[in-house]
Amino acid sequence: MFRKLFKFFFYLSVITIIIGAAAAYIGYRYYTRDLPDFRDNISSYKPKLINQFYTSEGYLLAEFYSENRRLVPFTDIPKHVVDAFVAVEDRRYYEHEGLDYQGIFAALVENIRERKIKRGGSTITQQVTKNIVLSPEKSFSRKIKEAILAYRIEKNLSKQEILYLYLNHIYLGDGAYGVEAASKNYFGIPARDISIAQAAVLAGLPKRPERYNPRKNLQRALERQKTVLRILKTTGYITDDQFEQASNEEIVLVPKKNINNNLSPFFVEYVRRYLEYTYGTASYLEGGYKVFTSMDTDLSLKAQWAVRRGVLNLEKRRGRKEIVRTIYKNSIDSYINAHQEASIEKNKIYEAVVVNVNKLKDSSFSIASVNIGKNTGIIKYVVPKQIDKKIKELPFKYSNQYSPISGYDQIDILSKALKTGDVINIKV
């Protein structure tokens, strides 16, 4: 009886194994039938880079890009930067062959316990596969393809080569892709010069780049940094002393620079369009061009100053668009009486006194009432709300004395430029 029972279960096990193997083979063939050749994407790896425009003297004039990425050799990335990303994103990276089964099981258990997707099981190799070889769609079939390709990539590339792809391609918030662009964006230095504390800030970003973006919420980014440092300590990547030093290091972010507020925006735009037209939009968007133009910085500055002086001289000849003088409020009536005009002629410049400045109710208009002798008129000022929201770098400005450096105040209402008693030139 026992022998018959044993025989039954033995054959059942064999049949189950055969059916399982056949199903696995059929599934493998099904999911690999249209699998892309990863070698095409990896061997000719050419991510989107920055287009840089220079003057004839080598001065960086402007940068244009669809992705802010600066490709850097793996040898230029410090060990503590690599360690920080490996410890947080894939601590068994050097042990597995593309798939971390232990990590997948641990993530599954945690997600079931928390009753939500709290932790992912993707390895660094899987992330490279997803970001470079496959499309970003989320589906069961894509996940299967990702696992197969990750295994194949591990068999064809070294761990360093995979890390090179990962650290240059990963999105790290604030429009920065890769550790080099992120280091310069946040800290103003190349990746090879950042400290353990700064590396921990960057390593905390891949999970949720914009949530932990230090420019948006520095406190939240620092809390995430402390988590990364604790992981580095418990996994043995840093010592207790290094942990204390990094924890106490102040994180200072550099101001975000926009070098495209440049000397010759029209010239730069002309060159940019020429580049796109000559090499095609697709090639232009891929980036990586270094364009050395014929522009001479010194001559360009002199030309712009000459134009500004010419405009100022023109205003002086035709009437300055600024306050001539200011009189006391109780002297306004006598001023008006003393400057009677028999008639007002068009296209002629007159001195007018501001008698009132206010903002209309329920409107974006602000007006100033002015008098030319006994003749009354108004000056309108429209606050361009939509433009002001979109173009923060171009506020409306006013100064009673021309100065390219100082003396300007942002105007969002006419009363900041004019007050009762101001005498101004007006062309009727």
Short mmCIF file of N, CA and C in Angstrom, two decimals, residues 199-295:
data_model
loop_
_atom_site.label_atom_id
_atom_site.label_comp_id
_atom_site.label_asym_id
_atom_site.label_seq_id
_atom_site.Cartn_x
_atom_site.Cartn_y
_atom_site.Cartn_z
N ALA A 199 26.68 63.26 -0.79
CA ALA A 199 26.35 62.03 -1.52
C ALA A 199 25.09 61.40 -0.96
N ALA A 200 24.92 61.46 0.36
CA ALA A 200 23.72 60.90 0.99
C ALA A 200 22.46 61.64 0.58
N VAL A 201 22.58 62.96 0.37
CA VAL A 201 21.43 63.73 -0.12
C VAL A 201 21.02 63.24 -1.50
N LEU A 202 22.01 63.06 -2.39
CA LEU A 202 21.71 62.60 -3.75
C LEU A 202 21.16 61.17 -3.76
N ALA A 203 21.73 60.31 -2.93
CA ALA A 203 21.30 58.91 -2.90
C ALA A 203 19.88 58.75 -2.37
N GLY A 204 19.41 59.75 -1.65
CA GLY A 204 18.05 59.69 -1.13
C GLY A 204 17.00 60.14 -2.12
N LEU A 205 17.43 60.61 -3.29
CA LEU A 205 16.49 61.19 -4.26
C LEU A 205 15.78 60.19 -5.19
N PRO A 206 16.43 59.10 -5.66
CA PRO A 206 15.76 58.24 -6.64
C PRO A 206 14.40 57.71 -6.22
N LYS A 207 14.20 57.47 -4.93
CA LYS A 207 12.93 56.92 -4.47
C LYS A 207 11.76 57.84 -4.84
N ARG A 208 11.89 59.12 -4.51
CA ARG A 208 10.86 60.13 -4.85
C ARG A 208 11.59 61.45 -5.10
N PRO A 209 12.08 61.66 -6.31
CA PRO A 209 12.96 62.80 -6.61
C PRO A 209 12.42 64.17 -6.25
N GLU A 210 11.16 64.43 -6.54
CA GLU A 210 10.62 65.77 -6.27
C GLU A 210 10.20 65.94 -4.81
N ARG A 211 9.78 64.86 -4.19
CA ARG A 211 9.40 64.95 -2.77
C ARG A 211 10.63 65.27 -1.91
N TYR A 212 11.77 64.67 -2.24
CA TYR A 212 12.99 64.88 -1.46
C TYR A 212 13.92 65.91 -2.09
N ASN A 213 13.43 66.64 -3.07
CA ASN A 213 14.20 67.70 -3.71
C ASN A 213 14.57 68.75 -2.65
N PRO A 214 15.86 68.94 -2.35
CA PRO A 214 16.25 69.89 -1.29
C PRO A 214 15.88 71.34 -1.59
N ARG A 215 15.70 71.69 -2.85
CA ARG A 215 15.29 73.06 -3.17
C ARG A 215 13.83 73.29 -2.79
N LYS A 216 13.03 72.26 -2.87
CA LYS A 216 11.61 72.39 -2.54
C LYS A 216 11.36 72.27 -1.04
N ASN A 217 12.07 71.35 -0.39
CA ASN A 217 11.86 71.14 1.04
C ASN A 217 13.16 70.61 1.63
N LEU A 218 14.01 71.52 2.10
CA LEU A 218 15.32 71.13 2.61
C LEU A 218 15.21 70.25 3.85
N GLN A 219 14.26 70.55 4.73
CA GLN A 219 14.10 69.77 5.95
C GLN A 219 13.76 68.32 5.64
N ARG A 220 12.85 68.12 4.70
CA ARG A 220 12.48 66.76 4.32
C ARG A 220 13.66 66.04 3.67
N ALA A 221 14.43 66.77 2.86
CA ALA A 221 15.60 66.18 2.21
C ALA A 221 16.65 65.77 3.24
N LEU A 222 16.81 66.58 4.29
CA LEU A 222 17.78 66.26 5.34
C LEU A 222 17.33 65.06 6.17
N GLU A 223 16.04 64.92 6.39
CA GLU A 223 15.53 63.74 7.10
C GLU A 223 15.82 62.48 6.29
N ARG A 224 15.61 62.57 4.99
CA ARG A 224 15.92 61.44 4.10
C ARG A 224 17.42 61.17 4.09
N GLN A 225 18.22 62.23 4.12
CA GLN A 225 19.68 62.07 4.16
C GLN A 225 20.12 61.30 5.39
N LYS A 226 19.52 61.61 6.54
CA LYS A 226 19.87 60.91 7.79
C LYS A 226 19.54 59.43 7.69
N THR A 227 18.44 59.09 7.01
CA THR A 227 18.08 57.69 6.79
C THR A 227 19.15 57.00 5.96
N VAL A 228 19.61 57.66 4.91
CA VAL A 228 20.66 57.11 4.04
C VAL A 228 21.95 56.91 4.83
N LEU A 229 22.32 57.87 5.65
CA LEU A 229 23.54 57.76 6.45
C LEU A 229 23.46 56.60 7.43
N ARG A 230 22.29 56.39 8.03
CA ARG A 230 22.12 55.26 8.96
C ARG A 230 22.27 53.92 8.22
N ILE A 231 21.74 53.86 7.00
CA ILE A 231 21.89 52.64 6.20
C ILE A 231 23.35 52.40 5.86
N LEU A 232 24.06 53.46 5.49
CA LEU A 232 25.50 53.35 5.18
C LEU A 232 26.28 52.85 6.39
N LYS A 233 25.88 53.30 7.56
CA LYS A 233 26.56 52.90 8.79
C LYS A 233 26.27 51.44 9.12
N THR A 234 25.01 51.05 9.08
CA THR A 234 24.63 49.67 9.45
C THR A 234 25.14 48.64 8.45
N THR A 235 25.30 49.04 7.19
CA THR A 235 25.81 48.11 6.18
C THR A 235 27.34 48.11 6.11
N GLY A 236 27.98 48.95 6.91
CA GLY A 236 29.43 48.93 7.00
C GLY A 236 30.16 49.75 5.96
N TYR A 237 29.45 50.58 5.23
CA TYR A 237 30.10 51.40 4.21
C TYR A 237 30.83 52.60 4.82
N ILE A 238 30.36 53.09 5.97
CA ILE A 238 31.05 54.18 6.66
C ILE A 238 31.22 53.83 8.13
N THR A 239 32.20 54.44 8.76
CA THR A 239 32.47 54.19 10.18
C THR A 239 31.59 55.08 11.05
N ASP A 240 31.65 54.85 12.36
CA ASP A 240 30.89 55.68 13.30
C ASP A 240 31.34 57.13 13.23
N ASP A 241 32.67 57.33 13.12
CA ASP A 241 33.19 58.70 13.04
C ASP A 241 32.72 59.40 11.76
N GLN A 242 32.74 58.68 10.65
CA GLN A 242 32.27 59.26 9.38
C GLN A 242 30.78 59.58 9.45
N PHE A 243 30.04 58.72 10.14
CA PHE A 243 28.60 58.96 10.30
C PHE A 243 28.35 60.24 11.09
N GLU A 244 29.08 60.41 12.19
CA GLU A 244 28.91 61.61 13.02
C GLU A 244 29.31 62.87 12.25
N GLN A 245 30.43 62.78 11.55
CA GLN A 245 30.91 63.94 10.79
C GLN A 245 29.91 64.33 9.69
N ALA A 246 29.41 63.34 8.97
CA ALA A 246 28.46 63.61 7.89
C ALA A 246 27.13 64.12 8.43
N SER A 247 26.72 63.59 9.58
CA SER A 247 25.44 64.02 10.18
C SER A 247 25.49 65.47 10.63
N ASN A 248 26.68 65.92 11.03
CA ASN A 248 26.83 67.29 11.53
C ASN A 248 27.23 68.30 10.45
N GLU A 249 27.51 67.81 9.25
CA GLU A 249 27.92 68.71 8.17
C GLU A 249 26.72 69.51 7.65
N GLU A 250 26.90 70.81 7.52
CA GLU A 250 25.83 71.65 7.02
C GLU A 250 25.70 71.50 5.50
N ILE A 251 24.48 71.30 5.05
CA ILE A 251 24.22 71.19 3.61
C ILE A 251 23.85 72.57 3.08
N VAL A 252 24.69 73.09 2.20
CA VAL A 252 24.48 74.42 1.62
C VAL A 252 24.21 74.25 0.13
N LEU A 253 23.07 74.75 -0.31
CA LEU A 253 22.71 74.69 -1.72
C LEU A 253 23.14 75.97 -2.43
N VAL A 254 23.67 75.83 -3.62
CA VAL A 254 24.05 77.02 -4.39
C VAL A 254 22.81 77.58 -5.08
N PRO A 255 22.76 78.90 -5.28
CA PRO A 255 21.61 79.48 -6.01
C PRO A 255 21.53 78.88 -7.41
N LYS A 256 20.34 78.65 -7.85
CA LYS A 256 20.16 78.10 -9.19
C LYS A 256 20.43 79.18 -10.22
N LYS A 257 21.36 78.92 -11.11
CA LYS A 257 21.76 79.93 -12.09
C LYS A 257 21.07 79.69 -13.43
N ASN A 258 20.75 80.79 -14.07
CA ASN A 258 20.21 80.73 -15.43
C ASN A 258 21.14 81.53 -16.32
N ILE A 259 22.10 80.84 -16.91
CA ILE A 259 23.09 81.56 -17.72
C ILE A 259 22.49 82.05 -19.04
N ASN A 260 21.26 81.65 -19.32
CA ASN A 260 20.64 82.07 -20.58
C ASN A 260 20.12 83.50 -20.54
N ASN A 261 20.21 84.16 -19.35
CA ASN A 261 19.99 85.62 -19.32
C ASN A 261 21.28 86.25 -19.82
N ASN A 262 21.56 86.06 -21.10
CA ASN A 262 22.91 86.29 -21.59
C ASN A 262 23.08 87.65 -22.25
N LEU A 263 24.27 87.83 -22.80
CA LEU A 263 24.63 89.11 -23.40
C LEU A 263 23.84 89.39 -24.67
N SER A 264 23.64 88.37 -25.48
CA SER A 264 22.99 88.57 -26.78
C SER A 264 21.93 87.50 -27.02
N PRO A 265 20.78 87.64 -26.39
CA PRO A 265 19.74 86.60 -26.53
C PRO A 265 19.26 86.40 -27.96
N PHE A 266 19.21 87.47 -28.76
CA PHE A 266 18.75 87.33 -30.14
C PHE A 266 19.78 86.58 -30.98
N PHE A 267 21.04 86.86 -30.74
CA PHE A 267 22.11 86.17 -31.45
C PHE A 267 22.11 84.68 -31.09
N VAL A 268 21.98 84.40 -29.79
CA VAL A 268 21.96 83.01 -29.33
C VAL A 268 20.78 82.25 -29.93
N GLU A 269 19.62 82.89 -29.96
CA GLU A 269 18.43 82.24 -30.53
C GLU A 269 18.63 81.97 -32.02
N TYR A 270 19.30 82.88 -32.71
CA TYR A 270 19.58 82.67 -34.14
C TYR A 270 20.47 81.44 -34.32
N VAL A 271 21.53 81.33 -33.50
CA VAL A 271 22.44 80.19 -33.59
C VAL A 271 21.71 78.89 -33.23
N ARG A 272 20.86 78.96 -32.20
CA ARG A 272 20.12 77.76 -31.77
C ARG A 272 19.22 77.25 -32.89
N ARG A 273 18.52 78.18 -33.55
CA ARG A 273 17.63 77.79 -34.66
C ARG A 273 18.43 77.23 -35.84
N TYR A 274 19.59 77.84 -36.08
CA TYR A 274 20.44 77.36 -37.17
C TYR A 274 20.90 75.93 -36.89
N LEU A 275 21.29 75.67 -35.65
CA LEU A 275 21.73 74.33 -35.26
C LEU A 275 20.60 73.31 -35.45
N GLU A 276 19.42 73.67 -34.98
CA GLU A 276 18.27 72.75 -35.10
C GLU A 276 17.89 72.52 -36.56
N TYR A 277 17.93 73.59 -37.36
CA TYR A 277 17.57 73.47 -38.78
C TYR A 277 18.60 72.64 -39.54
N THR A 278 19.88 72.84 -39.23
CA THR A 278 20.96 72.17 -39.97
C THR A 278 21.03 70.68 -39.66
N TYR A 279 20.92 70.32 -38.37
CA TYR A 279 21.12 68.93 -37.96
C TYR A 279 19.82 68.19 -37.64
N GLY A 280 18.70 68.91 -37.67
CA GLY A 280 17.42 68.26 -37.42
C GLY A 280 17.01 68.36 -35.96
N THR A 281 15.71 68.39 -35.72
CA THR A 281 15.19 68.54 -34.36
C THR A 281 15.58 67.37 -33.47
N ALA A 282 15.51 66.14 -34.01
CA ALA A 282 15.83 64.95 -33.22
C ALA A 282 17.27 64.99 -32.72
N SER A 283 18.20 65.33 -33.62
CA SER A 283 19.61 65.40 -33.24
C SER A 283 19.85 66.54 -32.26
N TYR A 284 19.17 67.66 -32.48
CA TYR A 284 19.31 68.81 -31.58
C TYR A 284 18.84 68.46 -30.17
N LEU A 285 17.72 67.75 -30.06
CA LEU A 285 17.18 67.39 -28.74
C LEU A 285 18.05 66.35 -28.03
N GLU A 286 18.74 65.50 -28.79
CA GLU A 286 19.67 64.55 -28.17
C GLU A 286 20.81 65.29 -27.49
N GLY A 287 21.18 66.43 -28.04
CA GLY A 287 22.17 67.29 -27.40
C GLY A 287 23.60 66.80 -27.52
N GLY A 288 24.45 67.39 -26.67
CA GLY A 288 25.86 67.05 -26.68
C GLY A 288 26.70 67.94 -27.57
N TYR A 289 26.08 68.94 -28.21
CA TYR A 289 26.82 69.84 -29.09
C TYR A 289 27.54 70.92 -28.27
N LYS A 290 28.77 71.22 -28.67
CA LYS A 290 29.50 72.37 -28.14
C LYS A 290 29.70 73.33 -29.32
N VAL A 291 28.99 74.44 -29.28
CA VAL A 291 28.98 75.38 -30.40
C VAL A 291 29.82 76.60 -30.05
N PHE A 292 30.87 76.83 -30.83
CA PHE A 292 31.73 78.00 -30.62
C PHE A 292 31.35 79.06 -31.66
N THR A 293 30.78 80.15 -31.19
CA THR A 293 30.26 81.19 -32.08
C THR A 293 31.32 82.25 -32.37
N SER A 294 30.96 83.18 -33.23
CA SER A 294 31.87 84.28 -33.59
C SER A 294 31.71 85.48 -32.67
N MET A 295 30.83 85.37 -31.67
CA MET A 295 30.54 86.54 -30.83
C MET A 295 31.74 86.93 -29.96
#
